[in-house]
Amino acid sequence: MTACSDSTATTTDTANTDTTTESTTSQQTTTVGPTTGPDPTTGVPTTSLPTTTTPTSTTTSTDTTDTTATTDPLTTTQGTTTTTTTDGDTDTTTTTTGPVAECGNGIVEDGEACDDGPENGPGKACNAECQTQACGDGDVGPGEECDDGAGNGDMNSCKADCTDNVCGDGAVGPGEGCDDGNDDDADECTNACALATCGDAIVAATEACDDGNDDNTDLCTDTCTNAACSDGFIQAGVGEECDDGTDNADDADCTTTCKAATCGDGHVWSSGGGTEECDLGAENGPGKACNAQCQLNVCGDGDQGPEEACDDGNLDNGDGCNAICDLEQCGNEILDFGEACDDGANGDPDDGCTDNCAFPDCGDGFEQPSLGEDCDLGANNSDSGDCTLACLAAACGDGLIHANVEQCDDGANNGPGQACKADCSANFCGDADVGPGEACDDGNQSNNDACTNVCKFATCGDGFEQGTEQCDLGDLNDNLGQCTLACNLADCGDGFIQPSNMEECDDSNMSNTDACLDSCKDAECGDGFVWAGQEQCDDGNQLQTDACLDGCINASCGDGHVWAGQEQCDDGNQIDSDTCTHLCKPPACNDGIKSGAETDVDCGGPMCGKCLKDQACAGPSDCVTGNCVANVCTAPQSCKQIHAGDPSKQSGKYTIDPGFPGVPPFDVWCDMMTDGGGWTVFHAVSGADNERTLVTNTENLNNNPLNFQHYSVNQLKKTGLSLISTETIFVRNNGTWLRVNKPAFNQNLVQPDAVWKGPVTITANNGVSAQAFMGWANLPNKILKGGDFGITSTPDGQTSCQNKTTTQGFTNETASAFMLNGCCDFHYLYSYSGTVNDSDAGYDVKVPLGAWAATPEAAGDCELTRPEGGSIKFYAAMR
């Protein structure tokens, strides 16, 4: 069977007859896909692989009885002509070969079996080496079901004809216990290619194994075959990572060794999920034919491969590495990167391109006459050398000074009378040529003629002392130097300041009162002369304690310096509140000014006496009155302020001004001794009958309460004192007292029918304290028999002898004595008029507290045994 024709001529010679047949084919013929038929000897299907034949011309002549055929399906020749002649016993073959083949250009050339251009590669009819795909090459080509290369075999997953080994093909493959090639499921080999007894856990002679289960991932499959790669089951016990059965292949996702395909395993993974172009295993990597990603190393990928001279990652020419990865260099007649031209470095620097691959240019080291160059020393060109920067030979008159040859060169300006003479030598004094800057030039060195040896006419300033000149330093003459412009020596008084003469000034006069002294020194403070208009004085010293300070100003109070014998201090300011006043004396309480810590003139503060009313103050202690309001000493509000202003004040009568609306200043009695002093007395009782109660509005100001004579101020004054006080005291004539931590009244006292009671803390003069209640009543009809004021004990809710319960210490139920409990119970202080309802009351003590003793009636019935007017004498005061 012939799969396809390769257009080969065949000639047969019979009965000595010469017959010649010539056939010529000029077009490539490709047979796509395999042709399959049964092998006449084995019955196994056979596959003829596709062949590719390129244009070939063949002529064969035969003169005998033979048949000659020329067929080479694995060889592809492009551009080749072969002629074979057989005549008797002589054969002659002539072959002509063209250029070296280039696989991948789409042309079948010498040594190539095929070339499909970009279609070459794995799985294609023509592989990457331009050879025809064939069964057994390990690459699954067109028409092949599989190809495991050397692993092909009729007992393997891929059979020798590159078809998959499947159940029913008559060949026992991996995972098959048998394969009888028929569809009889009742014989010894089932249609599943398993022996009939498989699965009974007994290994029969025809079984490789039998574990009695249907688990195909252990070492024995359900067809009683040992676990094997390509049986379609992944058996980790035999080291399998994968098993795609008949789809296993070295170019597939799972290889023929049941390992997962990976770059670097030496197999080109090009089918399934594979995208590899190559795989050389351990030879993969940078600089190799196959890189680490299993892609072919190609020009332009930035990785210099084995056949590349360079690879800069692009296919651009002119950047040092060209599009075929060859290095670019001068002299290759190619315009490479950085080159202006390239004529092959032909040695001619004046042909438009130098051997440096640059355009001719002055300074390139090549002399180019065509550009007008006389010379070119390259980097050694210099406008002071033999060859100038313009590539011209140095010459006098070119305007450039030729080092070590010319002194000067002004070009067209060279000549007589010029700075540079015609021979490029410098014009100098004494050369008999009057040059620039010369007044004359007589060619000699004499200074006694009309022209000196410095080429100037003889005169002051020529450097030679002549006639009446005191000196002559020539150009160094200076009115400020040693020799003036008039050729006179420097002198003080000549009007010029000459540092060489140690002069600081020179005003041409001998006055010592202006800015320049007669010694030509600048006037300054301390020189002993008073500079008019600038200095007040100048005593020639630096003392700061005499009449003239070192700043040449007259000493004065406030200049910060103590003038000896005149000032006691001087702090340089006019502040009187510091340690030195503007009088340059320390603060004093008799200096007639507000100084130091004084709050007013010569009063207040810690050093001076107290200020009088209406003088300034910082606090109560600055005032005689003891009252400082808005920083002004005002009349005292209370005895407490008087005491604070002067603790030495004695008890007695004083005038206070609490500032009650509508109430002018008034006289009060002050207790300056008891419990620290400062108590303002508002009421006193003597124990006599008919004396008014503590809450009365009737004043009695004629007596002395400190002598326990009856005394009382009106309700408005009591209310005002309560508003500026925080405590109340009751002082008995036996020297004992009881202090309460609240004022006696509040603002409601001036209201008719007002009452108040509440908790207080009381303290006796010996320091014993207790919690108590205090109350008062301004109810005329309910205090006819006393009960106007009282202090009771705790706790609250006590029951008096009349079985009445107290509320905040009081029952408040006695008709004519509102603040009096039954039987006078619980009272530290109470009032009661036992005879008639005459609105007077006497005061007694029922409950003692420390030194505060009960009166004799305390043990009996207070309403029957106590006398009219009470048993105790006391005065009440607040502070």
Coordinates of C-alpha atoms in Angstrom, one line a residue, residues 32-265:
V32 CA -2.3 15.4 6.2
G33 CA -3.4 12.8 8.7
P34 CA -2.5 9.1 8.9
T35 CA -3.7 6.3 6.7
T36 CA -4.6 3.3 8.7
G37 CA -5.2 -0.3 7.5
P38 CA -4.7 -3.8 8.9
D39 CA -1.3 -5.5 8.9
P40 CA -1.7 -8.5 6.6
T41 CA 0.5 -10.6 8.9
T42 CA -0.7 -9.5 12.4
G43 CA -4.1 -8.0 11.8
V44 CA -3.0 -5.0 13.9
P45 CA -3.9 -1.7 12.5
T46 CA -1.0 0.2 10.9
T47 CA -0.6 3.9 10.4
S48 CA 1.3 5.6 7.6
L49 CA 2.6 9.0 8.9
P50 CA 2.2 12.2 6.8
T51 CA 5.2 13.0 4.6
T52 CA 6.2 16.3 3.2
T53 CA 8.2 16.5 -0.1
T54 CA 9.7 19.7 -1.5
P55 CA 10.3 20.3 -5.2
T56 CA 12.7 17.6 -6.5
S57 CA 13.7 16.8 -10.1
T58 CA 14.9 13.2 -10.7
T59 CA 15.8 11.4 -13.9
T60 CA 16.5 7.6 -14.0
S61 CA 17.5 5.5 -17.0
T62 CA 17.7 1.7 -16.9
D63 CA 19.1 -0.5 -19.6
T64 CA 18.6 -3.8 -17.8
T65 CA 15.7 -5.8 -16.5
D66 CA 15.4 -4.0 -13.0
T67 CA 13.2 -1.6 -11.3
T68 CA 14.7 1.5 -9.6
A69 CA 12.8 3.8 -7.3
T70 CA 14.1 6.8 -5.5
T71 CA 12.1 7.7 -2.4
D72 CA 13.3 9.5 0.7
P73 CA 10.3 10.5 2.9
L74 CA 12.4 11.6 5.8
T75 CA 14.7 13.9 3.7
T76 CA 13.7 17.3 2.5
T77 CA 15.9 19.2 0.1
Q78 CA 15.3 22.8 -1.1
G79 CA 16.9 24.1 -4.2
T80 CA 18.7 20.7 -5.0
T81 CA 18.8 18.9 -8.3
T82 CA 19.8 15.2 -8.4
T83 CA 20.4 13.2 -11.7
T84 CA 21.0 9.5 -11.6
T85 CA 21.9 7.5 -14.8
T86 CA 22.2 3.7 -15.0
D87 CA 23.5 2.2 -18.2
G88 CA 24.6 -1.4 -17.8
D89 CA 27.0 -1.5 -14.9
T90 CA 27.6 2.3 -14.7
D91 CA 25.6 4.7 -12.5
T92 CA 26.4 8.4 -12.4
T93 CA 24.9 10.9 -9.8
T94 CA 25.3 14.6 -9.9
T95 CA 24.2 16.8 -6.9
T96 CA 24.1 20.6 -6.7
T97 CA 23.6 22.1 -3.1
G98 CA 22.4 25.6 -2.4
P99 CA 22.7 27.9 0.8
V100 CA 22.7 26.6 4.4
A101 CA 19.2 25.7 5.5
E102 CA 17.3 27.9 8.0
C103 CA 14.6 26.0 9.8
G104 CA 11.4 28.0 10.3
N105 CA 11.5 30.2 7.2
G106 CA 8.8 28.1 5.5
I107 CA 11.1 26.8 2.8
V108 CA 12.4 23.2 2.8
E109 CA 16.1 23.5 2.4
D110 CA 19.1 21.1 2.5
G111 CA 19.0 18.8 5.5
E112 CA 15.3 19.5 6.3
A113 CA 12.4 17.0 5.8
C114 CA 9.8 19.7 6.1
D115 CA 9.4 23.4 7.0
D116 CA 5.9 24.8 7.7
G117 CA 7.3 28.1 9.1
P118 CA 5.4 29.3 12.2
E119 CA 3.4 26.0 12.1
N120 CA 6.5 24.0 13.0
G121 CA 6.6 22.7 16.6
P122 CA 5.2 20.1 19.1
G123 CA 2.1 18.4 17.9
K124 CA 2.5 19.7 14.3
A125 CA 3.2 17.8 11.1
C126 CA 6.7 19.3 11.1
N127 CA 8.5 19.6 14.4
A128 CA 10.7 22.4 15.6
E129 CA 13.8 20.8 13.9
C130 CA 12.1 20.7 10.5
Q131 CA 11.8 16.9 10.6
T132 CA 8.6 15.1 9.9
Q133 CA 6.6 13.9 12.9
A134 CA 6.8 10.0 13.2
C135 CA 5.3 7.5 15.6
G136 CA 7.8 6.8 18.3
D137 CA 9.4 10.2 18.4
G138 CA 7.6 11.0 21.7
D139 CA 5.6 13.9 20.2
V140 CA 1.9 13.3 19.5
G141 CA 1.6 14.4 15.9
P142 CA -1.4 14.7 13.6
G143 CA -3.1 11.4 13.2
E144 CA -1.6 9.9 16.4
E145 CA -3.7 9.1 19.5
C146 CA -0.6 9.0 21.6
D147 CA 3.2 8.7 21.4
D148 CA 5.3 7.8 24.4
G149 CA 8.5 7.3 22.4
A150 CA 10.5 4.4 23.6
G151 CA 7.7 3.6 26.0
N152 CA 5.3 2.7 23.1
G153 CA 4.4 -1.0 23.2
D154 CA 1.3 -3.2 22.9
M155 CA 1.4 -4.0 26.6
N156 CA 1.7 -0.2 27.5
S157 CA -0.9 2.6 27.4
C158 CA 0.4 3.7 24.0
K159 CA 0.8 0.9 21.6
A160 CA 3.5 0.5 19.0
D161 CA 1.3 2.1 16.3
C162 CA 0.7 5.2 18.4
T163 CA -2.9 4.3 19.3
D164 CA -4.3 4.2 22.8
N165 CA -4.4 0.8 24.4
V166 CA -8.1 0.3 25.2
C167 CA -10.2 -2.6 26.4
G168 CA -11.4 -4.7 23.4
D169 CA -8.4 -4.1 21.2
G170 CA -7.0 -7.6 21.9
A171 CA -3.9 -6.2 23.6
V172 CA -3.7 -6.5 27.4
G173 CA -2.8 -3.0 28.5
P174 CA -2.3 -1.3 31.9
G175 CA -5.2 -2.0 34.3
E176 CA -6.6 -4.8 32.1
G177 CA -6.7 -8.4 33.5
C178 CA -7.3 -9.7 30.0
D179 CA -8.3 -8.6 26.6
D180 CA -9.7 -11.1 24.2
G181 CA -10.7 -8.6 21.6
N182 CA -14.4 -9.7 21.5
D183 CA -17.6 -8.5 22.9
D184 CA -18.6 -11.8 24.6
D185 CA -19.2 -11.0 28.2
A186 CA -19.8 -14.6 29.2
D187 CA -16.3 -16.0 28.4
E188 CA -13.3 -16.0 30.7
C189 CA -12.5 -12.3 29.8
T190 CA -15.3 -9.9 30.4
N191 CA -16.1 -6.9 28.3
A192 CA -14.5 -4.8 31.1
C193 CA -11.3 -6.7 30.4
A194 CA -11.4 -8.4 33.8
L195 CA -11.1 -12.1 34.5
A196 CA -14.4 -13.6 35.5
T197 CA -13.2 -14.6 39.0
C198 CA -11.6 -11.2 39.9
G199 CA -12.9 -9.9 43.3
D200 CA -13.1 -13.2 45.2
A201 CA -10.0 -12.3 47.2
I202 CA -8.3 -15.4 45.7
V203 CA -5.4 -14.8 43.3
A204 CA -6.1 -17.1 40.4
A205 CA -3.4 -18.2 38.0
T206 CA -4.6 -15.7 35.5
E207 CA -4.7 -12.8 38.0
A208 CA -1.9 -10.6 39.1
C209 CA -3.7 -9.9 42.4
D210 CA -7.1 -10.0 44.0
D211 CA -7.7 -8.0 47.2
G212 CA -11.5 -8.6 47.1
N213 CA -12.4 -4.9 47.0
D214 CA -13.2 -2.4 44.3
D215 CA -10.8 0.3 45.5
N216 CA -8.7 1.3 42.5
T217 CA -6.3 3.6 44.5
D218 CA -4.6 0.8 46.4
L219 CA -2.1 -1.7 45.0
C220 CA -4.6 -4.0 43.3
T221 CA -7.3 -2.7 41.0
D222 CA -10.8 -4.0 40.7
T223 CA -9.7 -5.9 37.5
C224 CA -7.1 -7.8 39.6
T225 CA -4.1 -6.1 38.1
N226 CA -1.3 -4.6 40.0
A227 CA -1.3 -0.8 40.3
A228 CA 0.4 0.5 37.2
C229 CA 1.0 3.9 35.7
S230 CA -1.6 4.7 32.9
D231 CA -4.2 2.4 34.4
G232 CA -6.3 5.5 35.0
F233 CA -6.2 5.4 38.8
I234 CA -3.9 7.5 41.1
Q235 CA -2.1 5.1 43.4
A236 CA 0.1 7.1 45.8
G237 CA 1.5 3.8 47.2
V238 CA 3.5 3.4 44.0
G239 CA 4.6 7.0 43.9
E240 CA 2.0 8.4 41.4
E241 CA 1.1 12.1 41.5
C242 CA -1.5 11.7 38.7
D243 CA -2.9 9.2 36.2
D244 CA -4.9 10.2 33.2
G245 CA -4.8 6.7 31.8
T246 CA -4.4 6.6 28.1
D247 CA -4.1 10.4 28.1
N248 CA -0.8 10.2 29.9
A249 CA 2.0 11.5 27.7
D250 CA 5.3 13.3 28.2
D251 CA 3.9 16.4 26.6
A252 CA 0.6 16.1 28.6
D253 CA -0.5 17.3 32.0
C254 CA 0.4 13.9 33.4
T255 CA 3.6 12.3 32.1
T256 CA 4.1 8.6 31.3
T257 CA 5.7 8.1 34.7
C258 CA 2.5 9.4 36.3
K259 CA 4.2 12.6 37.5
A260 CA 2.6 16.0 37.2
A261 CA 4.1 17.8 34.2
T262 CA 6.4 20.7 35.3
C263 CA 9.0 23.0 33.7
G264 CA 12.4 21.4 34.2
D265 CA 11.3 17.7 34.0

